[in-house]
Amino acid sequence: MKSFINVSDLGDLKQALQEAQEIKKDRYKLTPLGRNRTLLMIFFNNSLRTRLSTQKAAMNLGMNVIVLDVNQGAWKLETERGVIMDGDKSEHLLEAIPVMGCYCDIIAVRSFAGLKDRDYDYAETVVNQFIRYSGRPVVAMETATVHPLQAFADLITIEEYKRVERPKVVLTWAPHCRALPQAVPNSFAQWMLAANVDLVVTHPEGYELDPAFVENATIEYDQHKALEGADFVYAKNWSCPGVTRPEDYGKILCDDRSWTIDEEHMSWTNEARFMHCLPVRRGLIVTDEVIEGPNSIVIPEAANREISATVVLKHMLRELN
Ligand code: CP
């Protein structure tokens, strides 16, 4: 695996889910695999779960880990070509990336969408430069448009908690006070469509996700209808993806608090489990009662981030060895 961006990069998904269960039984049995191998984790944006779980996964596999917060302690990086660098950015990404590649065997990158220029974000300009110039396998730790480590952990969690062979999984938009990227819902849709689930996506008009990710998923604009009979409710906010109106890309189009997941919303479901990638804003996305309730599985979902990252790094290390 030269890069981990999309669900197809992992190969056979059923097999990967089996590997996840095996790793859960004994997460340290592959410690020799990463001996004298180094993971470099580059953060352009903040993180709690991704930082800790990916580092733990690398340690499970016996790897050394270096973490670099680009905005704290490194030179400020220019990412555009063709600019005169007479501002506050001291180093260009095109030198920094191959230098980073000199010090590691695998690079993991977090670089969020700027939400200003849809073409720039959806071209995955930053992570593609890492893939092209680092000379190392690259793991997406949430890029402009995808968050595959999260989506893989979400799928592992659904497999563990499902009560029927093909559960109904509802991805629902929920309100938020800040404009957020589409990476989590994009990847969630992509991974659910590759898995054995019945995916329904619900959001207000204008929030249509990019067809490259939702393909032929069922879209239901009536949240109540969408939630009926759901086995899993996956709540997430995202800003306008700019599919129908490119000029609205990255904007907040709706602040309708009736989309907040509360106990009434959950009562429309088939005693659904509640999921969210975290961090979550209580009172906007979900009420205290739901996230603290017996059907909330947000903590085991976060715990599975260590498992998804361990499987991905294992695949990459196997190809290096
Ligand atoms: N879910 C997730 O990626 O969490 P962090 O942003 O804290 O890493």
CSV table of C-alpha atoms in Angstrom, one decimal, residues 31-32 41 71 87 103 123 125 130 135 145-146 149 162 181 183 226 235 265 269 272 278 313:
chain,number,residue,atom,x,y,z
A,31,THR,CA,5.9,-6.1,17.6
A,32,PRO,CA,8.9,-7.5,15.6
A,41,MET,CA,3.4,12.0,12.1
A,71,ASN,CA,2.6,25.2,13.4
A,87,GLY,CA,6.1,36.8,3.8
A,103,TYR,CA,14.1,10.5,8.6
A,123,ALA,CA,-7.6,18.0,-5.6
A,125,THR,CA,-3.1,19.4,-3.1
A,130,PHE,CA,3.5,14.1,0.3
A,135,GLY,CA,9.4,8.7,-1.3
A,145,THR,CA,-11.6,15.4,1.8
A,146,VAL,CA,-11.1,12.1,3.6
A,149,LEU,CA,-8.7,5.8,9.7
A,162,LYS,CA,-24.7,-4.9,14.7
A,181,PRO,CA,-14.9,20.1,6.5
A,183,ALA,CA,-13.8,14.7,5.3
A,226,ALA,CA,-34.5,8.7,7.4
A,235,ALA,CA,-24.3,12.2,13.5
A,265,HIS,CA,-35.0,11.4,17.4
A,269,THR,CA,-35.1,4.3,15.3
A,272,ALA,CA,-30.2,2.5,17.3
A,278,LEU,CA,-15.6,13.1,18.3
A,313,LEU,CA,0.5,0.3,9.5
